[in-house]
Amino acid sequence: MIKKVTAAITAVGGYVPPDKLTNADLEKMVDTNDEWIRTRTGISERRILKGEGKASSDLGAPAVLELCHKRGIDPKEIDCLICCTVTPDMLFPATANIICDKIGATGAFGFDLNAACSGFLYGLSAGAMFIESGRYKKVVVVGADKMSAIVDYTDRTTCILFGDGAGAVLLEPNHDGYGILDTILKSDGSGRHYLYQKAGGSQKPASHETVNNKEHFIYQDGQPVFKFAVKGMADVSAELLEKNKLTGDDIAWLVPHQANKRIIDATANRMGLSQEKVMLNIQRYGNTTAATIPLCLWDYRKELNKGDLIVLAAFGGGFTWGATLVKWEY
Ligand code: UT7
């Protein structure tokens, strides 16, 4: 009997830049305070990529190189690299191509995928299908975002939230049922008005006016996004469990998108999971958009055991949201 091919995560890499932006630093920049930020979001500090000309590819490239090193493969062996980002180095060409060039992944084709904070889950799903089809053997999915490039550091409602970072996973074929087992992805474009970058696209190309109006920065109407996020992430995670006839007791870890600790707590409660089973690093990195979930896997890599069932869950701009069930392979 031919066993079904699944896409197993066989290595994880991550990178955060060394420079920190703490709540105390932000207190000197805008009218905010450490207590408000920590109680409303769970964030204490974030990392910022500094240096002229540095971009998301400079976050993604070291994350992918680390992954290759751990797995003992040459970047030339990568078949495909999917870069999930809302802060590409430039509108085109794709940041995936730039990462491949920087790391010497000369055998890979690459493309970018934009599903905002759910980007990594969308990328993982696409990458898994390349493996499941039998066409490719080594697919890298990297979430990389230099959010500091699109944050207005005079807007206290957004500048406290975001940070820079990248995380990456390697997907390889598995014949023993490990890897990506199921995914539910959703989107609703009517939510686009609540969280977006107003200018710089084809609808409103860059002009003196758009720059003067600060329309190249993130705009977010926080409260409605919060409400949709709490419901969306909790509902889809519960739906994934039900669909697979699982309960919270079967799950070793929830790996949630790190946007707000209160959204994470609501999702864990809905799934019947205790705090100890929830990966959390928002306090150190803030919201790194497409990088939050792989950065959690990277931070908690030593605590994952072969056979663990884990649920990855996200909600973000678009709106986009989803949940993925993974059986850990190593
Ligand atoms: O990752 C993509 C998806 N994004 C998300 O999931 C983010 C979802 N939204 C949120 O996490 C929350 O809405 C925020 C953290 C952005 C804001 O928290 P909130 O509890 O919704 O606060 P709020 O916007 O209702 O503001 C409450 C008060 C307001 O003052 P008044 O009107 O009550 O006097 C704000 O002006 O807090 C004020 N405020 C601040 N105060 C100190 C807003 N930002 C700050 C700040 N420091 N940085």
mmCIF file of C-alpha atoms and ligand atoms in Angstrom:
data_model
loop_
_atom_site.group_PDB
_atom_site.id
_atom_site.type_symbol
_atom_site.label_atom_id
_atom_site.label_comp_id
_atom_site.label_asym_id
_atom_site.label_seq_id
_atom_site.Cartn_x
_atom_site.Cartn_y
_atom_site.Cartn_z
ATOM 1 C CA MET A 1 0.000 0.000 0.000
ATOM 2 C CA ILE A 2 1.344 3.456 -0.890
ATOM 3 C CA LYS A 3 1.356 5.673 2.187
ATOM 4 C CA LYS A 4 0.047 9.219 1.879
ATOM 5 C CA VAL A 5 2.786 11.845 1.656
ATOM 6 C CA THR A 6 2.590 14.592 4.271
ATOM 7 C CA ALA A 7 4.730 17.711 4.602
ATOM 8 C CA ALA A 8 6.776 17.488 7.787
ATOM 9 C CA ILE A 9 8.533 20.421 9.411
ATOM 10 C CA THR A 10 12.112 19.129 9.632
ATOM 11 C CA ALA A 11 13.960 22.270 10.750
ATOM 12 C CA VAL A 12 13.237 25.740 12.138
ATOM 13 C CA GLY A 13 15.343 28.896 11.903
ATOM 14 C CA GLY A 14 14.854 32.367 13.270
ATOM 15 C CA TYR A 15 16.408 35.790 13.403
ATOM 16 C CA VAL A 16 15.711 38.944 15.382
ATOM 17 C CA PRO A 17 17.946 42.013 15.088
ATOM 18 C CA PRO A 18 19.942 42.988 18.197
ATOM 19 C CA ASP A 19 18.547 46.515 18.743
ATOM 20 C CA LYS A 20 15.718 46.714 21.294
ATOM 21 C CA LEU A 21 12.918 49.275 21.540
ATOM 22 C CA THR A 22 11.555 49.074 25.075
ATOM 23 C CA ASN A 23 8.381 50.467 26.602
ATOM 24 C CA ALA A 24 10.593 52.935 28.474
ATOM 25 C CA ASP A 25 12.005 54.133 25.111
ATOM 26 C CA LEU A 26 8.474 54.604 23.761
ATOM 27 C CA GLU A 27 7.479 56.620 26.838
ATOM 28 C CA LYS A 28 10.008 59.215 25.661
ATOM 29 C CA MET A 29 8.620 59.241 22.100
ATOM 30 C CA VAL A 30 4.824 59.328 22.540
ATOM 31 C CA ASP A 31 2.248 59.843 25.302
ATOM 32 C CA THR A 32 2.158 56.276 26.637
ATOM 33 C CA ASN A 33 3.371 54.265 29.596
ATOM 34 C CA ASP A 34 4.774 50.853 30.351
ATOM 35 C CA GLU A 35 1.792 49.795 32.445
ATOM 36 C CA TRP A 36 -0.759 50.601 29.701
ATOM 37 C CA ILE A 37 1.256 48.767 27.057
ATOM 38 C CA ARG A 38 1.823 45.672 29.186
ATOM 39 C CA THR A 39 -1.737 45.338 30.477
ATOM 40 C CA ARG A 40 -3.435 46.096 27.128
ATOM 41 C CA THR A 41 -1.094 44.099 24.888
ATOM 42 C CA GLY A 42 1.415 42.011 26.888
ATOM 43 C CA ILE A 43 4.391 43.667 25.142
ATOM 44 C CA SER A 44 7.529 44.860 26.989
ATOM 45 C CA GLU A 45 10.001 45.308 24.137
ATOM 46 C CA ARG A 46 10.480 44.731 20.412
ATOM 47 C CA ARG A 47 13.457 44.374 18.085
ATOM 48 C CA ILE A 48 14.235 46.968 15.400
ATOM 49 C CA LEU A 49 16.359 46.378 12.290
ATOM 50 C CA LYS A 50 18.720 49.330 11.981
ATOM 51 C CA GLY A 51 21.108 50.276 9.202
ATOM 52 C CA GLU A 52 20.916 52.030 5.860
ATOM 53 C CA GLY A 53 19.393 49.862 3.148
ATOM 54 C CA LYS A 54 18.520 46.990 5.496
ATOM 55 C CA ALA A 55 15.272 45.257 4.596
ATOM 56 C CA SER A 56 13.055 42.249 5.288
ATOM 57 C CA SER A 57 15.378 40.027 3.221
ATOM 58 C CA ASP A 58 18.121 40.802 5.781
ATOM 59 C CA LEU A 59 15.867 39.278 8.441
ATOM 60 C CA GLY A 60 14.746 36.318 6.322
ATOM 61 C CA ALA A 61 18.166 35.344 4.955
ATOM 62 C CA PRO A 62 19.831 34.550 8.334
ATOM 63 C CA ALA A 63 16.699 32.676 9.472
ATOM 64 C CA VAL A 64 16.840 30.429 6.388
ATOM 65 C CA LEU A 65 20.612 29.970 6.657
ATOM 66 C CA GLU A 66 20.231 28.825 10.268
ATOM 67 C CA LEU A 67 17.618 26.317 9.198
ATOM 68 C CA CYS A 68 19.901 24.934 6.453
ATOM 69 C CA HIS A 69 22.765 24.671 8.925
ATOM 70 C CA LYS A 70 20.627 22.768 11.457
ATOM 71 C CA ARG A 71 19.336 20.346 8.854
ATOM 72 C CA GLY A 72 22.801 19.993 7.344
ATOM 73 C CA ILE A 73 21.755 20.966 3.843
ATOM 74 C CA ASP A 74 23.232 23.340 1.289
ATOM 75 C CA PRO A 75 20.890 26.231 0.299
ATOM 76 C CA LYS A 76 21.334 24.971 -3.268
ATOM 77 C CA GLU A 77 19.173 21.960 -2.323
ATOM 78 C CA ILE A 78 16.090 24.128 -1.659
ATOM 79 C CA ASP A 79 13.475 23.618 -4.398
ATOM 80 C CA CYS A 80 11.123 26.439 -3.499
ATOM 81 C CA LEU A 81 11.132 29.385 -1.073
ATOM 82 C CA ILE A 82 7.919 31.171 -0.135
ATOM 83 C CA CYS A 83 8.382 34.499 1.644
ATOM 84 C CA CYS A 84 5.355 35.691 3.609
ATOM 85 C CA THR A 85 5.580 39.438 4.204
ATOM 86 C CA VAL A 86 3.729 42.749 4.173
ATOM 87 C CA THR A 87 7.007 44.658 4.102
ATOM 88 C CA PRO A 88 8.759 43.383 0.959
ATOM 89 C CA ASP A 89 12.153 44.931 0.215
ATOM 90 C CA MET A 90 10.430 46.597 -2.751
ATOM 91 C CA LEU A 91 7.099 46.152 -4.536
ATOM 92 C CA PHE A 92 8.847 43.939 -7.069
ATOM 93 C CA PRO A 93 10.776 41.737 -7.553
ATOM 94 C CA ALA A 94 9.725 39.396 -4.775
ATOM 95 C CA THR A 95 11.684 39.371 -1.519
ATOM 96 C CA ALA A 96 11.813 35.572 -1.858
ATOM 97 C CA ASN A 97 14.048 36.028 -4.909
ATOM 98 C CA ILE A 98 16.299 38.422 -3.004
ATOM 99 C CA ILE A 99 16.620 36.004 -0.058
ATOM 100 C CA CYS A 100 17.486 33.169 -2.467
ATOM 101 C CA ASP A 101 20.166 35.341 -4.046
ATOM 102 C CA LYS A 102 21.627 36.382 -0.676
ATOM 103 C CA ILE A 103 21.901 32.794 0.619
ATOM 104 C CA GLY A 104 22.945 31.149 -2.643
ATOM 105 C CA ALA A 105 19.741 29.125 -3.124
ATOM 106 C CA THR A 106 20.406 28.955 -6.832
ATOM 107 C CA GLY A 107 18.232 25.890 -7.415
ATOM 108 C CA ALA A 108 15.069 27.390 -5.938
ATOM 109 C CA PHE A 109 12.141 29.254 -7.402
ATOM 110 C CA GLY A 110 10.589 31.731 -5.018
ATOM 111 C CA PHE A 111 7.624 34.019 -4.597
ATOM 112 C CA ASP A 112 6.083 36.318 -2.019
ATOM 113 C CA LEU A 113 2.752 35.753 -0.354
ATOM 114 C CA ASN A 114 0.786 38.481 1.390
ATOM 115 C CA ALA A 115 -1.879 37.472 3.856
ATOM 116 C CA ALA A 116 -0.734 39.958 6.529
ATOM 117 C CA CYS A 117 -0.555 38.390 10.005
ATOM 118 C CA SER A 118 -1.961 35.098 8.686
ATOM 119 C CA GLY A 119 0.700 35.026 5.974
ATOM 120 C CA PHE A 120 2.752 32.260 7.537
ATOM 121 C CA LEU A 121 -0.253 29.910 7.767
ATOM 122 C CA TYR A 122 -1.209 30.609 4.159
ATOM 123 C CA GLY A 123 2.422 30.035 3.108
ATOM 124 C CA LEU A 124 2.655 26.829 5.100
ATOM 125 C CA SER A 125 -0.496 25.528 3.430
ATOM 126 C CA ALA A 126 0.798 26.385 -0.061
ATOM 127 C CA GLY A 127 4.227 24.910 0.698
ATOM 128 C CA ALA A 128 2.694 21.722 2.092
ATOM 129 C CA MET A 129 0.801 21.180 -1.151
ATOM 130 C CA PHE A 130 4.008 21.410 -3.195
ATOM 131 C CA ILE A 131 5.341 18.568 -1.033
ATOM 132 C CA GLU A 132 2.112 16.500 -0.907
ATOM 133 C CA SER A 133 1.854 16.580 -4.703
ATOM 134 C CA GLY A 134 5.205 14.805 -4.822
ATOM 135 C CA ARG A 135 6.671 17.450 -7.073
ATOM 136 C CA TYR A 136 9.181 19.013 -4.650
ATOM 137 C CA LYS A 137 11.297 17.671 -1.794
ATOM 138 C CA LYS A 138 12.520 20.757 0.058
ATOM 139 C CA VAL A 139 10.255 23.771 0.454
ATOM 140 C CA VAL A 140 11.138 26.677 2.752
ATOM 141 C CA VAL A 141 8.435 28.930 4.176
ATOM 142 C CA VAL A 142 9.783 32.110 5.746
ATOM 143 C CA GLY A 143 7.820 34.847 7.478
ATOM 144 C CA ALA A 144 9.860 38.065 7.455
ATOM 145 C CA ASP A 145 8.689 41.547 8.349
ATOM 146 C CA LYS A 146 10.507 44.791 8.961
ATOM 147 C CA MET A 147 7.443 46.417 10.491
ATOM 148 C CA SER A 148 9.497 49.413 11.659
ATOM 149 C CA ALA A 149 9.595 50.480 7.983
ATOM 150 C CA ILE A 150 5.842 51.184 7.976
ATOM 151 C CA VAL A 151 5.238 52.253 11.589
ATOM 152 C CA ASP A 152 4.565 55.896 12.419
ATOM 153 C CA TYR A 153 6.568 56.477 15.591
ATOM 154 C CA THR A 154 4.401 59.499 16.445
ATOM 155 C CA ASP A 155 1.193 57.384 16.543
ATOM 156 C CA ARG A 156 0.865 55.846 20.000
ATOM 157 C CA THR A 157 -1.967 53.550 18.932
ATOM 158 C CA THR A 158 0.254 51.543 16.544
ATOM 159 C CA CYS A 159 3.928 52.231 17.342
ATOM 160 C CA ILE A 160 3.792 50.287 20.584
ATOM 161 C CA LEU A 161 2.595 47.131 18.845
ATOM 162 C CA PHE A 162 5.036 46.128 16.138
ATOM 163 C CA GLY A 163 8.586 44.788 15.863
ATOM 164 C CA ASP A 164 10.969 43.300 13.283
ATOM 165 C CA GLY A 165 11.925 39.649 12.875
ATOM 166 C CA ALA A 166 11.862 36.507 10.749
ATOM 167 C CA GLY A 167 11.239 32.810 11.223
ATOM 168 C CA ALA A 168 11.492 29.950 8.754
ATOM 169 C CA VAL A 169 10.621 26.272 8.470
ATOM 170 C CA LEU A 170 11.758 23.546 6.102
ATOM 171 C CA LEU A 171 9.080 21.216 4.725
ATOM 172 C CA GLU A 172 10.031 17.727 3.517
ATOM 173 C CA PRO A 173 8.018 14.652 2.504
ATOM 174 C CA ASN A 174 7.049 12.227 5.265
ATOM 175 C CA HIS A 175 5.451 8.795 4.919
ATOM 176 C CA ASP A 176 4.585 8.156 8.578
ATOM 177 C CA GLY A 177 1.854 10.716 9.086
ATOM 178 C CA TYR A 178 3.936 13.537 10.562
ATOM 179 C CA GLY A 179 3.669 17.175 9.536
ATOM 180 C CA ILE A 180 0.841 19.390 8.320
ATOM 181 C CA LEU A 181 -2.327 17.343 8.944
ATOM 182 C CA ASP A 182 -5.096 19.847 8.329
ATOM 183 C CA THR A 183 -5.659 23.552 7.723
ATOM 184 C CA ILE A 184 -8.635 25.883 7.703
ATOM 185 C CA LEU A 185 -8.009 29.261 6.056
ATOM 186 C CA LYS A 186 -10.489 32.114 5.806
ATOM 187 C CA SER A 187 -10.591 35.669 4.501
ATOM 188 C CA ASP A 188 -13.056 38.532 4.295
ATOM 189 C CA GLY A 189 -12.012 41.529 2.219
ATOM 190 C CA SER A 190 -14.720 43.735 3.702
ATOM 191 C CA GLY A 191 -12.411 44.010 6.716
ATOM 192 C CA ARG A 192 -9.752 45.801 4.658
ATOM 193 C CA HIS A 193 -10.771 49.258 5.913
ATOM 194 C CA TYR A 194 -9.833 48.499 9.515
ATOM 195 C CA LEU A 195 -6.170 47.603 9.053
ATOM 196 C CA TYR A 196 -4.166 48.704 6.042
ATOM 197 C CA GLN A 197 -1.555 50.877 4.425
ATOM 198 C CA LYS A 198 -3.468 53.570 2.591
ATOM 199 C CA ALA A 199 -1.007 54.561 -0.143
ATOM 200 C CA GLY A 200 1.791 53.143 -2.247
ATOM 201 C CA GLY A 201 -0.305 50.628 -4.172
ATOM 202 C CA SER A 202 -1.995 51.025 -7.551
ATOM 203 C CA GLN A 203 -5.087 52.591 -6.009
ATOM 204 C CA LYS A 204 -3.133 55.489 -4.519
ATOM 205 C CA PRO A 205 0.436 55.643 -5.820
ATOM 206 C CA ALA A 206 3.038 57.520 -3.790
ATOM 207 C CA SER A 207 2.893 61.303 -4.140
ATOM 208 C CA HIS A 208 3.986 64.322 -2.107
ATOM 209 C CA GLU A 209 0.448 64.409 -0.760
ATOM 210 C CA THR A 210 0.427 60.770 0.416
ATOM 211 C CA VAL A 211 3.755 61.300 2.148
ATOM 212 C CA ASN A 212 2.580 64.515 3.817
ATOM 213 C CA ASN A 213 -0.597 62.749 4.965
ATOM 214 C CA LYS A 214 1.431 59.866 6.433
ATOM 215 C CA GLU A 215 -0.441 57.381 4.269
ATOM 216 C CA HIS A 216 2.523 55.023 3.878
ATOM 217 C CA PHE A 217 2.266 53.959 7.491
ATOM 218 C CA ILE A 218 0.054 51.301 9.081
ATOM 219 C CA TYR A 219 -3.464 52.473 9.769
ATOM 220 C CA GLN A 220 -5.413 50.415 12.303
ATOM 221 C CA ASP A 221 -8.800 50.891 13.934
ATOM 222 C CA GLY A 222 -7.800 48.792 16.937
ATOM 223 C CA GLN A 223 -11.098 48.014 18.654
ATOM 224 C CA PRO A 224 -12.988 46.439 15.743
ATOM 225 C CA VAL A 225 -9.861 44.495 14.740
ATOM 226 C CA PHE A 226 -9.606 43.271 18.319
ATOM 227 C CA LYS A 227 -13.236 42.082 18.325
ATOM 228 C CA PHE A 228 -12.951 40.297 14.973
ATOM 229 C CA ALA A 229 -9.591 38.783 16.011
ATOM 230 C CA VAL A 230 -10.865 37.361 19.301
ATOM 231 C CA LYS A 231 -13.839 35.741 17.599
ATOM 232 C CA GLY A 232 -12.051 34.726 14.390
ATOM 233 C CA MET A 233 -9.006 33.082 15.959
ATOM 234 C CA ALA A 234 -10.957 31.315 18.697
ATOM 235 C CA ASP A 235 -13.707 30.094 16.330
ATOM 236 C CA VAL A 236 -11.376 28.732 13.679
ATOM 237 C CA SER A 237 -9.182 26.967 16.243
ATOM 238 C CA ALA A 238 -12.234 25.330 17.837
ATOM 239 C CA GLU A 239 -13.521 24.381 14.359
ATOM 240 C CA LEU A 240 -10.194 22.713 13.535
ATOM 241 C CA LEU A 241 -10.311 20.660 16.742
ATOM 242 C CA GLU A 242 -13.911 19.568 16.134
ATOM 243 C CA LYS A 243 -13.223 18.676 12.510
ATOM 244 C CA ASN A 244 -10.375 16.393 13.625
ATOM 245 C CA LYS A 245 -12.339 14.985 16.581
ATOM 246 C CA LEU A 246 -9.832 16.401 19.077
ATOM 247 C CA THR A 247 -10.132 18.294 22.345
ATOM 248 C CA GLY A 248 -7.732 20.603 24.157
ATOM 249 C CA ASP A 249 -6.407 17.557 26.042
ATOM 250 C CA ASP A 250 -4.989 16.128 22.803
ATOM 251 C CA ILE A 251 -3.043 19.303 22.011
ATOM 252 C CA ALA A 252 0.509 19.757 23.298
ATOM 253 C CA TRP A 253 0.877 23.392 22.200
ATOM 254 C CA LEU A 254 -1.118 26.293 20.830
ATOM 255 C CA VAL A 255 1.125 28.466 18.656
ATOM 256 C CA PRO A 256 -0.837 31.681 18.262
ATOM 257 C CA HIS A 257 -0.109 34.788 16.229
ATOM 258 C CA GLN A 258 1.306 37.315 18.700
ATOM 259 C CA ALA A 259 -0.771 40.488 18.270
ATOM 260 C CA ASN A 260 -2.225 40.915 21.727
ATOM 261 C CA LYS A 261 -1.987 38.677 24.792
ATOM 262 C CA ARG A 262 -5.693 39.170 25.458
ATOM 263 C CA ILE A 263 -6.574 37.693 22.023
ATOM 264 C CA ILE A 264 -4.246 34.762 22.726
ATOM 265 C CA ASP A 265 -5.838 34.115 26.139
ATOM 266 C CA ALA A 266 -9.339 34.120 24.618
ATOM 267 C CA THR A 267 -8.297 31.568 21.984
ATOM 268 C CA ALA A 268 -6.686 29.284 24.581
ATOM 269 C CA ASN A 269 -9.794 29.459 26.802
ATOM 270 C CA ARG A 270 -12.066 28.586 23.912
ATOM 271 C CA MET A 271 -9.911 25.539 23.134
ATOM 272 C CA GLY A 272 -9.841 24.476 26.780
ATOM 273 C CA LEU A 273 -6.062 24.899 27.005
ATOM 274 C CA SER A 274 -4.137 25.990 30.093
ATOM 275 C CA GLN A 275 -1.541 28.803 29.902
ATOM 276 C CA GLU A 276 1.342 26.296 30.084
ATOM 277 C CA LYS A 277 0.380 24.934 26.676
ATOM 278 C CA VAL A 278 0.470 28.324 24.935
ATOM 279 C CA MET A 279 3.603 29.598 23.215
ATOM 280 C CA LEU A 280 4.153 33.232 24.087
ATOM 281 C CA ASN A 281 6.961 35.615 23.152
ATOM 282 C CA ILE A 282 4.991 38.808 22.447
ATOM 283 C CA GLN A 283 6.599 40.346 25.545
ATOM 284 C CA ARG A 284 10.009 40.280 23.832
ATOM 285 C CA TYR A 285 9.248 40.836 20.136
ATOM 286 C CA GLY A 286 5.827 42.520 19.868
ATOM 287 C CA ASN A 287 3.847 41.817 16.718
ATOM 288 C CA THR A 288 6.231 40.798 13.926
ATOM 289 C CA THR A 289 3.304 40.059 11.544
ATOM 290 C CA ALA A 290 4.190 37.061 9.323
ATOM 291 C CA ALA A 291 7.103 36.116 11.595
ATOM 292 C CA THR A 292 5.275 35.605 14.903
ATOM 293 C CA ILE A 293 4.350 31.930 14.510
ATOM 294 C CA PRO A 294 7.719 30.632 13.199
ATOM 295 C CA LEU A 295 9.498 32.771 15.824
ATOM 296 C CA CYS A 296 7.440 30.992 18.497
ATOM 297 C CA LEU A 297 8.438 27.603 17.058
ATOM 298 C CA TRP A 298 12.055 28.802 17.047
ATOM 299 C CA ASP A 299 11.942 30.019 20.668
ATOM 300 C CA TYR A 300 10.196 26.887 21.945
ATOM 301 C CA ARG A 301 12.076 24.398 19.727
ATOM 302 C CA LYS A 302 13.655 22.589 22.673
ATOM 303 C CA GLU A 303 10.241 21.979 24.263
ATOM 304 C CA LEU A 304 8.702 20.303 21.220
ATOM 305 C CA ASN A 305 8.712 16.508 21.136
ATOM 306 C CA LYS A 306 8.251 14.084 18.281
ATOM 307 C CA GLY A 307 4.563 13.224 17.961
ATOM 308 C CA ASP A 308 3.270 16.387 19.681
ATOM 309 C CA LEU A 309 0.035 17.667 18.163
ATOM 310 C CA ILE A 310 0.192 21.448 17.869
ATOM 311 C CA VAL A 311 -2.276 24.036 16.582
ATOM 312 C CA LEU A 312 -1.035 27.157 14.823
ATOM 313 C CA ALA A 313 -3.598 29.981 14.723
ATOM 314 C CA ALA A 314 -3.618 33.496 13.293
ATOM 315 C CA PHE A 315 -5.767 36.522 12.534
ATOM 316 C CA GLY A 316 -4.749 39.592 10.579
ATOM 317 C CA GLY A 317 -5.329 42.320 8.028
ATOM 318 C CA GLY A 318 -7.603 41.558 5.124
ATOM 319 C CA PHE A 319 -9.218 40.209 7.163
ATOM 320 C CA THR A 320 -7.433 36.860 6.978
ATOM 321 C CA TRP A 321 -7.441 34.121 9.566
ATOM 322 C CA GLY A 322 -6.914 30.416 9.986
ATOM 323 C CA ALA A 323 -5.636 27.451 11.968
ATOM 324 C CA THR A 324 -3.322 24.549 11.132
ATOM 325 C CA LEU A 325 -2.897 21.189 12.845
ATOM 326 C CA VAL A 326 0.657 19.825 12.880
ATOM 327 C CA LYS A 327 2.140 16.568 14.170
ATOM 328 C CA TRP A 328 5.703 17.422 15.168
ATOM 329 C CA GLU A 329 8.312 15.317 13.417
ATOM 330 C CA TYR A 330 11.556 15.663 15.411
HETATM 331 O O1 UT7 B 1 -1.967 41.501 14.060
HETATM 332 C C1 UT7 B 1 -2.988 41.989 13.263
HETATM 333 C C2 UT7 B 1 -4.250 42.111 13.980
HETATM 334 N N1 UT7 B 1 -4.186 43.164 14.935
HETATM 335 C C3 UT7 B 1 -4.647 42.964 16.149
HETATM 336 O O2 UT7 B 1 -5.061 41.890 16.473
HETATM 337 C C4 UT7 B 1 -4.716 44.150 17.096
HETATM 338 C C5 UT7 B 1 -6.105 44.251 17.673
HETATM 339 N N2 UT7 B 1 -6.296 45.388 18.538
HETATM 340 C C6 UT7 B 1 -5.709 45.530 19.744
HETATM 341 O O3 UT7 B 1 -4.886 44.721 20.109
HETATM 342 C C7 UT7 B 1 -6.159 46.640 20.638
HETATM 343 O O4 UT7 B 1 -7.318 47.242 20.111
HETATM 344 C C8 UT7 B 1 -5.081 47.729 20.873
HETATM 345 C C9 UT7 B 1 -3.940 47.179 21.700
HETATM 346 C C10 UT7 B 1 -4.553 48.258 19.538
HETATM 347 C C11 UT7 B 1 -5.685 48.884 21.678
HETATM 348 O O5 UT7 B 1 -6.227 48.398 22.902
HETATM 349 P P1 UT7 B 1 -7.732 48.758 23.323
HETATM 350 O O6 UT7 B 1 -7.956 48.139 24.637
HETATM 351 O O7 UT7 B 1 -8.620 48.377 22.190
HETATM 352 O O8 UT7 B 1 -7.640 50.318 23.505
HETATM 353 P P2 UT7 B 1 -8.522 51.440 22.791
HETATM 354 O O9 UT7 B 1 -8.110 51.631 21.386
HETATM 355 O O10 UT7 B 1 -9.965 51.192 23.096
HETATM 356 O O11 UT7 B 1 -8.064 52.702 23.623
HETATM 357 C C12 UT7 B 1 -8.374 52.867 25.032
HETATM 358 C C13 UT7 B 1 -7.785 54.151 25.520
HETATM 359 C C14 UT7 B 1 -8.117 55.355 24.626
HETATM 360 O O12 UT7 B 1 -8.270 56.495 25.467
HETATM 361 P P3 UT7 B 1 -9.732 57.013 25.871
HETATM 362 O O13 UT7 B 1 -10.426 57.296 24.583
HETATM 363 O O14 UT7 B 1 -10.358 55.870 26.638
HETATM 364 O O15 UT7 B 1 -9.429 58.207 26.701
HETATM 365 C C15 UT7 B 1 -6.879 55.516 23.801
HETATM 366 O O16 UT7 B 1 -6.704 56.833 23.333
HETATM 367 O O17 UT7 B 1 -6.356 54.066 25.531
HETATM 368 C C16 UT7 B 1 -5.797 55.145 24.788
HETATM 369 N N3 UT7 B 1 -4.565 54.677 24.160
HETATM 370 C C17 UT7 B 1 -3.380 54.699 24.784
HETATM 371 N N4 UT7 B 1 -3.018 55.101 26.018
HETATM 372 C C18 UT7 B 1 -1.717 54.966 26.362
HETATM 373 C C19 UT7 B 1 -4.399 54.167 22.918
HETATM 374 N N5 UT7 B 1 -3.107 53.852 22.728
HETATM 375 C C20 UT7 B 1 -2.458 54.168 23.869
HETATM 376 C C21 UT7 B 1 -1.116 54.069 24.286
HETATM 377 N N6 UT7 B 1 -0.806 54.468 25.521
HETATM 378 N N7 UT7 B 1 -0.146 53.562 23.481
#
